[in-house]
């Protein structure tokens, strides 16, 4: 199987950063990778916590047999000069992350090589999603704090050069430019359409009905919807005893 590159965007973000998504798609064409932009369902009342979905997506792809998975946030622009992410392989590492502007690892770019231990690591992160982590690791929302916390002592981690996830320097000759909230966001030149969608998304998210389901219930529903929409990338788990695919 080919390496798989994954991005995701719901609640308008799939349109706000559509230009970045096209650079990701072009990168995969150049290097012969499979690419999936997860944008269905179009909307989710999980709001910003949708970012957690990247963890089970990466896990599902690895468990389906992908030898390598690269996850890119939708606000990551891939430069034409970017080499294959496989060039980072060390032989012993199965997880590759770069430090962000905070000096801690940033989960907007995740490279994972298939192994039992890295799948176990992602599973551990996800199963503890709603459990508190030390303040020194917390970022306030989403999965990044848990990625920081659970990779601190993971001996399969290789820290990447900042060029692979640059979210702090507009002058760096980078490969992956990450316009995340922080120093780089102001350098992203939104088109008029993108500005309108961005403002509309903010209003939509503000008045979206409160999600009455638990985090786990919401994520299970969302993940099952994604598996149904993208069965080749994220096939349903298979029950050998019954011969049928199963929902989470």
C-alpha positions as YAML, in Angstrom:
chain: A
units: angstrom
residues:
- id: 1
  name: UNK
  ca: [0.00, 0.00, 0.00]
- id: 2
  name: UNK
  ca: [1.09, 3.55, -0.68]
- id: 3
  name: UNK
  ca: [1.79, 6.05, 2.11]
- id: 4
  name: UNK
  ca: [-1.35, 8.02, 2.93]
- id: 5
  name: UNK
  ca: [-1.56, 11.77, 3.51]
- id: 6
  name: UNK
  ca: [-4.60, 12.95, 5.47]
- id: 7
  name: UNK
  ca: [-6.12, 16.35, 6.14]
- id: 8
  name: UNK
  ca: [-9.50, 17.32, 7.52]
- id: 9
  name: UNK
  ca: [-11.83, 20.28, 7.64]
- id: 10
  name: UNK
  ca: [-15.38, 20.75, 8.87]
- id: 11
  name: UNK
  ca: [-17.68, 23.70, 9.60]
- id: 12
  name: UNK
  ca: [-16.26, 25.85, 6.82]
- id: 13
  name: UNK
  ca: [-12.56, 25.17, 7.33]
- id: 14
  name: UNK
  ca: [-12.55, 22.92, 4.26]
- id: 15
  name: UNK
  ca: [-13.31, 26.05, 2.20]
- id: 16
  name: UNK
  ca: [-11.35, 28.64, 4.21]
- id: 17
  name: UNK
  ca: [-8.08, 26.82, 3.55]
- id: 18
  name: UNK
  ca: [-8.94, 25.27, 0.20]
- id: 19
  name: UNK
  ca: [-5.82, 26.78, -1.41]
- id: 20
  name: UNK
  ca: [-3.60, 25.04, 1.14]
- id: 21
  name: UNK
  ca: [-5.44, 21.79, 0.55]
- id: 22
  name: UNK
  ca: [-4.62, 22.02, -3.16]
- id: 23
  name: UNK
  ca: [-0.90, 22.39, -2.35]
- id: 24
  name: UNK
  ca: [-1.17, 19.23, -0.25]
- id: 25
  name: UNK
  ca: [-2.90, 17.39, -3.06]
- id: 26
  name: UNK
  ca: [-0.28, 18.50, -5.59]
- id: 27
  name: UNK
  ca: [2.50, 17.38, -3.23]
- id: 28
  name: UNK
  ca: [1.00, 13.88, -3.13]
- id: 29
  name: UNK
  ca: [0.76, 13.73, -6.91]
- id: 30
  name: UNK
  ca: [4.44, 14.73, -7.22]
- id: 31
  name: UNK
  ca: [5.62, 12.05, -4.81]
- id: 32
  name: UNK
  ca: [3.14, 9.27, -5.53]
- id: 33
  name: UNK
  ca: [1.26, 9.30, -2.22]
- id: 34
  name: UNK
  ca: [-2.44, 8.69, -1.70]
- id: 35
  name: UNK
  ca: [-4.32, 11.72, -0.39]
- id: 36
  name: UNK
  ca: [-7.63, 12.14, 1.40]
- id: 37
  name: UNK
  ca: [-9.16, 15.41, 2.50]
- id: 38
  name: UNK
  ca: [-11.78, 14.48, 5.10]
- id: 39
  name: UNK
  ca: [-14.59, 17.02, 4.72]
- id: 40
  name: UNK
  ca: [-17.68, 14.86, 5.20]
- id: 41
  name: UNK
  ca: [-19.86, 15.28, 7.08]
- id: 42
  name: UNK
  ca: [-19.73, 18.97, 6.19]
- id: 43
  name: UNK
  ca: [-20.63, 20.14, 9.69]
- id: 44
  name: UNK
  ca: [-20.12, 18.84, 13.20]
- id: 45
  name: UNK
  ca: [-21.34, 20.22, 16.51]
- id: 46
  name: UNK
  ca: [-18.10, 19.11, 18.13]
- id: 47
  name: UNK
  ca: [-16.69, 22.44, 16.88]
- id: 48
  name: UNK
  ca: [-12.98, 22.85, 17.67]
- id: 49
  name: UNK
  ca: [-12.80, 19.45, 19.33]
- id: 50
  name: UNK
  ca: [-13.11, 17.97, 15.84]
- id: 51
  name: UNK
  ca: [-9.34, 18.33, 15.81]
- id: 52
  name: UNK
  ca: [-9.21, 15.19, 17.95]
- id: 53
  name: UNK
  ca: [-10.39, 13.20, 14.93]
- id: 54
  name: UNK
  ca: [-6.88, 13.17, 13.50]
- id: 55
  name: UNK
  ca: [-5.78, 10.67, 16.15]
- id: 56
  name: UNK
  ca: [-8.27, 7.87, 15.30]
- id: 57
  name: UNK
  ca: [-7.86, 8.65, 11.58]
- id: 58
  name: UNK
  ca: [-4.11, 8.07, 11.75]
- id: 59
  name: UNK
  ca: [-4.65, 4.95, 13.85]
- id: 60
  name: UNK
  ca: [-7.26, 3.55, 11.44]
- id: 61
  name: UNK
  ca: [-5.01, 4.11, 8.43]
- id: 62
  name: UNK
  ca: [-2.06, 2.39, 10.10]
- id: 63
  name: UNK
  ca: [-4.22, -0.51, 11.23]
- id: 64
  name: UNK
  ca: [-5.54, -0.85, 7.65]
- id: 65
  name: UNK
  ca: [-1.97, -1.52, 6.51]
- id: 66
  name: UNK
  ca: [-0.61, 1.85, 5.44]
- id: 67
  name: UNK
  ca: [3.17, 1.74, 5.93]
- id: 68
  name: UNK
  ca: [3.37, 5.49, 6.50]
- id: 69
  name: UNK
  ca: [0.82, 8.19, 7.33]
- id: 70
  name: UNK
  ca: [1.32, 11.92, 7.13]
- id: 71
  name: UNK
  ca: [-1.31, 14.12, 8.74]
- id: 72
  name: UNK
  ca: [-1.51, 17.80, 7.76]
- id: 73
  name: UNK
  ca: [-3.83, 20.38, 9.28]
- id: 74
  name: UNK
  ca: [-5.83, 22.14, 6.58]
- id: 75
  name: UNK
  ca: [-4.00, 25.40, 7.33]
- id: 76
  name: UNK
  ca: [-0.66, 23.87, 6.27]
- id: 77
  name: UNK
  ca: [0.71, 25.04, 2.93]
- id: 78
  name: UNK
  ca: [3.10, 22.62, 1.23]
- id: 79
  name: UNK
  ca: [5.82, 24.30, -0.79]
- id: 80
  name: UNK
  ca: [6.74, 23.07, -4.26]
- id: 81
  name: UNK
  ca: [10.29, 22.52, -3.01]
- id: 82
  name: UNK
  ca: [9.18, 20.11, -0.27]
- id: 83
  name: UNK
  ca: [10.91, 16.72, -0.60]
- id: 84
  name: UNK
  ca: [9.23, 13.43, 0.22]
- id: 85
  name: UNK
  ca: [8.44, 13.23, 3.92]
- id: 86
  name: UNK
  ca: [9.91, 9.71, 3.80]
- id: 87
  name: UNK
  ca: [13.34, 11.36, 3.61]
- id: 88
  name: UNK
  ca: [13.07, 11.85, 7.39]
- id: 89
  name: UNK
  ca: [13.19, 8.10, 8.09]
- id: 90
  name: UNK
  ca: [15.81, 7.19, 10.68]
- id: 91
  name: UNK
  ca: [15.24, 3.44, 10.78]
- id: 92
  name: UNK
  ca: [14.45, 3.34, 14.47]
- id: 93
  name: UNK
  ca: [11.81, 6.08, 14.89]
- id: 94
  name: UNK
  ca: [8.14, 5.60, 14.10]
- id: 95
  name: UNK
  ca: [6.84, 9.07, 15.04]
- id: 96
  name: UNK
  ca: [8.10, 12.37, 13.67]
- id: 97
  name: UNK
  ca: [7.04, 15.79, 14.99]
- id: 98
  name: UNK
  ca: [8.45, 19.31, 14.95]
- id: 99
  name: UNK
  ca: [8.43, 21.83, 17.75]
- id: 100
  name: UNK
  ca: [6.12, 24.81, 17.30]
- id: 101
  name: UNK
  ca: [6.45, 28.40, 18.43]
- id: 102
  name: UNK
  ca: [5.80, 27.38, 22.05]
- id: 103
  name: UNK
  ca: [8.89, 25.17, 22.05]
- id: 104
  name: UNK
  ca: [6.72, 22.07, 22.41]
- id: 105
  name: UNK
  ca: [5.74, 19.59, 19.71]
- id: 106
  name: UNK
  ca: [3.00, 20.77, 17.39]
- id: 107
  name: UNK
  ca: [0.44, 18.25, 16.13]
- id: 108
  name: UNK
  ca: [-0.46, 20.10, 12.93]
- id: 109
  name: UNK
  ca: [2.05, 17.90, 11.10]
- id: 110
  name: UNK
  ca: [2.36, 14.27, 12.19]
- id: 111
  name: UNK
  ca: [4.41, 11.61, 10.43]
- id: 112
  name: UNK
  ca: [3.89, 8.03, 11.61]
- id: 113
  name: UNK
  ca: [5.47, 4.78, 10.44]
- id: 114
  name: UNK
  ca: [3.39, 1.69, 11.00]
- id: 115
  name: UNK
  ca: [4.31, -0.22, 14.15]
- id: 116
  name: UNK
  ca: [2.50, -1.77, 17.08]
- id: 117
  name: UNK
  ca: [3.99, 0.66, 19.56]
- id: 118
  name: UNK
  ca: [2.99, 3.82, 17.70]
- id: 119
  name: UNK
  ca: [-0.56, 2.50, 17.26]
- id: 120
  name: UNK
  ca: [-0.60, 1.80, 21.01]
- id: 121
  name: UNK
  ca: [0.63, 5.33, 21.68]
- id: 122
  name: UNK
  ca: [-2.15, 6.92, 19.62]
- id: 123
  name: UNK
  ca: [-4.70, 4.63, 21.25]
- id: 124
  name: UNK
  ca: [-3.48, 5.68, 24.69]
- id: 125
  name: UNK
  ca: [-3.76, 9.36, 23.80]
- id: 126
  name: UNK
  ca: [-7.27, 8.90, 22.47]
- id: 127
  name: UNK
  ca: [-8.55, 6.79, 25.36]
- id: 128
  name: UNK
  ca: [-7.39, 9.50, 27.77]
- id: 129
  name: UNK
  ca: [-8.75, 12.41, 25.72]
- id: 130
  name: UNK
  ca: [-11.00, 13.73, 28.48]
- id: 131
  name: UNK
  ca: [-8.55, 13.18, 31.31]
- id: 132
  name: UNK
  ca: [-6.57, 16.18, 32.60]
- id: 133
  name: UNK
  ca: [-2.91, 16.60, 31.76]
- id: 134
  name: UNK
  ca: [-0.24, 18.70, 33.52]
- id: 135
  name: UNK
  ca: [-0.54, 22.44, 33.01]
- id: 136
  name: UNK
  ca: [2.90, 22.54, 31.39]
- id: 137
  name: UNK
  ca: [1.55, 20.39, 28.54]
- id: 138
  name: UNK
  ca: [-1.93, 21.88, 28.20]
- id: 139
  name: UNK
  ca: [-2.79, 24.18, 25.28]
- id: 140
  name: UNK
  ca: [-6.41, 24.87, 26.25]
- id: 141
  name: UNK
  ca: [-8.31, 22.79, 23.70]
- id: 142
  name: UNK
  ca: [-8.00, 19.94, 21.24]
- id: 143
  name: UNK
  ca: [-5.50, 17.13, 21.04]
- id: 144
  name: UNK
  ca: [-2.19, 18.99, 20.94]
- id: 145
  name: UNK
  ca: [-1.73, 19.01, 24.73]
- id: 146
  name: UNK
  ca: [-2.18, 15.25, 24.90]
- id: 147
  name: UNK
  ca: [0.26, 14.78, 22.01]
- id: 148
  name: UNK
  ca: [2.79, 16.89, 23.93]
- id: 149
  name: UNK
  ca: [2.21, 14.95, 27.14]
- id: 150
  name: UNK
  ca: [2.22, 11.40, 25.77]
- id: 151
  name: UNK
  ca: [5.21, 11.84, 23.45]
- id: 152
  name: UNK
  ca: [7.51, 13.37, 26.08]
- id: 153
  name: UNK
  ca: [8.96, 10.02, 27.09]
- id: 154
  name: UNK
  ca: [8.25, 8.12, 23.89]
- id: 155
  name: UNK
  ca: [11.55, 6.75, 22.65]
- id: 156
  name: UNK
  ca: [10.24, 6.27, 19.12]
- id: 157
  name: UNK
  ca: [9.94, 10.05, 18.60]
- id: 158
  name: UNK
  ca: [12.20, 11.93, 16.22]
- id: 159
  name: UNK
  ca: [12.07, 15.74, 16.36]
- id: 160
  name: UNK
  ca: [11.92, 17.19, 12.87]
- id: 161
  name: UNK
  ca: [13.65, 20.24, 11.52]
- id: 162
  name: UNK
  ca: [11.38, 23.30, 11.78]
- id: 163
  name: UNK
  ca: [11.10, 23.44, 7.99]
- id: 164
  name: UNK
  ca: [8.66, 20.50, 8.23]
- id: 165
  name: UNK
  ca: [6.20, 22.45, 10.40]
- id: 166
  name: UNK
  ca: [6.95, 26.14, 10.43]
- id: 167
  name: UNK
  ca: [4.34, 27.98, 12.49]
- id: 168
  name: UNK
  ca: [6.55, 30.81, 13.75]
- id: 169
  name: UNK
  ca: [8.84, 32.35, 11.09]
- id: 170
  name: UNK
  ca: [7.69, 34.03, 7.85]
- id: 171
  name: UNK
  ca: [11.31, 34.20, 6.62]
- id: 172
  name: UNK
  ca: [12.23, 30.54, 7.08]
- id: 173
  name: UNK
  ca: [12.93, 28.64, 3.86]
- id: 174
  name: UNK
  ca: [10.43, 25.98, 4.84]
- id: 175
  name: UNK
  ca: [8.71, 22.94, 3.34]
- id: 176
  name: UNK
  ca: [5.45, 22.95, 5.29]
- id: 177
  name: UNK
  ca: [4.23, 26.43, 6.27]
- id: 178
  name: UNK
  ca: [1.67, 26.21, 9.06]
- id: 179
  name: UNK
  ca: [-0.69, 29.17, 9.45]
- id: 180
  name: UNK
  ca: [-1.92, 28.05, 12.87]
- id: 181
  name: UNK
  ca: [-3.26, 30.41, 15.53]
- id: 182
  name: UNK
  ca: [-0.18, 32.32, 16.65]
- id: 183
  name: UNK
  ca: [2.63, 34.21, 14.88]
- id: 184
  name: UNK
  ca: [1.95, 32.89, 11.37]
- id: 185
  name: UNK
  ca: [-1.81, 33.36, 11.10]
- id: 186
  name: UNK
  ca: [-1.48, 37.07, 10.24]
- id: 187
  name: UNK
  ca: [0.67, 36.20, 7.22]
- id: 188
  name: UNK
  ca: [-2.05, 34.14, 5.55]
- id: 189
  name: UNK
  ca: [-3.62, 36.35, 2.88]
- id: 190
  name: UNK
  ca: [-7.29, 35.46, 2.99]
- id: 191
  name: UNK
  ca: [-9.29, 36.10, -0.17]
- id: 192
  name: UNK
  ca: [-12.60, 37.95, 0.10]
- id: 193
  name: UNK
  ca: [-14.47, 34.65, -0.23]
- id: 194
  name: UNK
  ca: [-12.38, 33.05, 2.50]
- id: 195
  name: UNK
  ca: [-12.99, 36.02, 4.79]
- id: 196
  name: UNK
  ca: [-16.75, 35.74, 4.26]
- id: 197
  name: UNK
  ca: [-16.71, 31.99, 4.92]
- id: 198
  name: UNK
  ca: [-14.53, 32.49, 8.00]
- id: 199
  name: UNK
  ca: [-16.95, 35.02, 9.50]
- id: 200
  name: UNK
  ca: [-19.95, 32.88, 8.58]
- id: 201
  name: UNK
  ca: [-18.33, 29.87, 10.23]
- id: 202
  name: UNK
  ca: [-17.75, 31.86, 13.41]
- id: 203
  name: UNK
  ca: [-21.44, 32.85, 13.52]
- id: 204
  name: UNK
  ca: [-22.60, 29.33, 12.67]
- id: 205
  name: UNK
  ca: [-20.44, 27.81, 15.39]
- id: 206
  name: UNK
  ca: [-21.65, 30.37, 17.92]
- id: 207
  name: UNK
  ca: [-25.32, 29.51, 17.43]
- id: 208
  name: UNK
  ca: [-24.98, 25.79, 16.77]
- id: 209
  name: UNK
  ca: [-27.24, 23.80, 19.15]
- id: 210
  name: UNK
  ca: [-25.44, 22.47, 22.20]
- id: 211
  name: UNK
  ca: [-24.05, 18.98, 21.79]
- id: 212
  name: UNK
  ca: [-25.80, 16.80, 24.37]
- id: 213
  name: UNK
  ca: [-23.71, 13.71, 23.66]
- id: 214
  name: UNK
  ca: [-20.54, 12.83, 25.51]
- id: 215
  name: UNK
  ca: [-17.17, 13.29, 23.84]
- id: 216
  name: UNK
  ca: [-16.82, 9.56, 23.21]
- id: 217
  name: UNK
  ca: [-20.34, 9.25, 21.80]
- id: 218
  name: UNK
  ca: [-19.81, 12.25, 19.51]
- id: 219
  name: UNK
  ca: [-16.44, 11.00, 18.29]
- id: 220
  name: UNK
  ca: [-17.79, 7.52, 17.61]
- id: 221
  name: UNK
  ca: [-20.60, 8.96, 15.49]
- id: 222
  name: UNK
  ca: [-18.22, 11.25, 13.64]
- id: 223
  name: UNK
  ca: [-15.65, 8.51, 13.03]
- id: 224
  name: UNK
  ca: [-18.30, 6.12, 11.75]
- id: 225
  name: UNK
  ca: [-19.58, 8.82, 9.37]
- id: 226
  name: UNK
  ca: [-16.05, 9.37, 8.08]
- id: 227
  name: UNK
  ca: [-15.45, 5.65, 7.62]
- id: 228
  name: UNK
  ca: [-18.70, 5.41, 5.64]
- id: 229
  name: UNK
  ca: [-17.72, 8.38, 3.45]
- id: 230
  name: UNK
  ca: [-14.10, 7.27, 2.89]
- id: 231
  name: UNK
  ca: [-14.14, 3.45, 3.08]
- id: 232
  name: UNK
  ca: [-10.94, 2.94, 1.08]
- id: 233
  name: UNK
  ca: [-8.86, 5.12, 3.38]
- id: 234
  name: UNK
  ca: [-10.53, 4.14, 6.65]
- id: 235
  name: UNK
  ca: [-12.24, 0.76, 6.31]
- id: 236
  name: UNK
  ca: [-14.60, -0.36, 9.04]
- id: 237
  name: UNK
  ca: [-13.02, -2.73, 11.58]
- id: 238
  name: UNK
  ca: [-13.59, -6.33, 10.51]
- id: 239
  name: UNK
  ca: [-14.98, -8.97, 12.87]
- id: 240
  name: UNK
  ca: [-13.41, -12.28, 11.83]
- id: 241
  name: UNK
  ca: [-15.93, -14.35, 13.78]
- id: 242
  name: UNK
  ca: [-18.97, -12.88, 12.01]
- id: 243
  name: UNK
  ca: [-17.37, -11.94, 8.70]
- id: 244
  name: UNK
  ca: [-18.87, -8.45, 8.93]
- id: 245
  name: UNK
  ca: [-17.58, -4.94, 9.31]
- id: 246
  name: UNK
  ca: [-18.34, -3.39, 12.68]
- id: 247
  name: UNK
  ca: [-18.95, 0.16, 13.85]
- id: 248
  name: UNK
  ca: [-16.87, 1.56, 16.67]
...
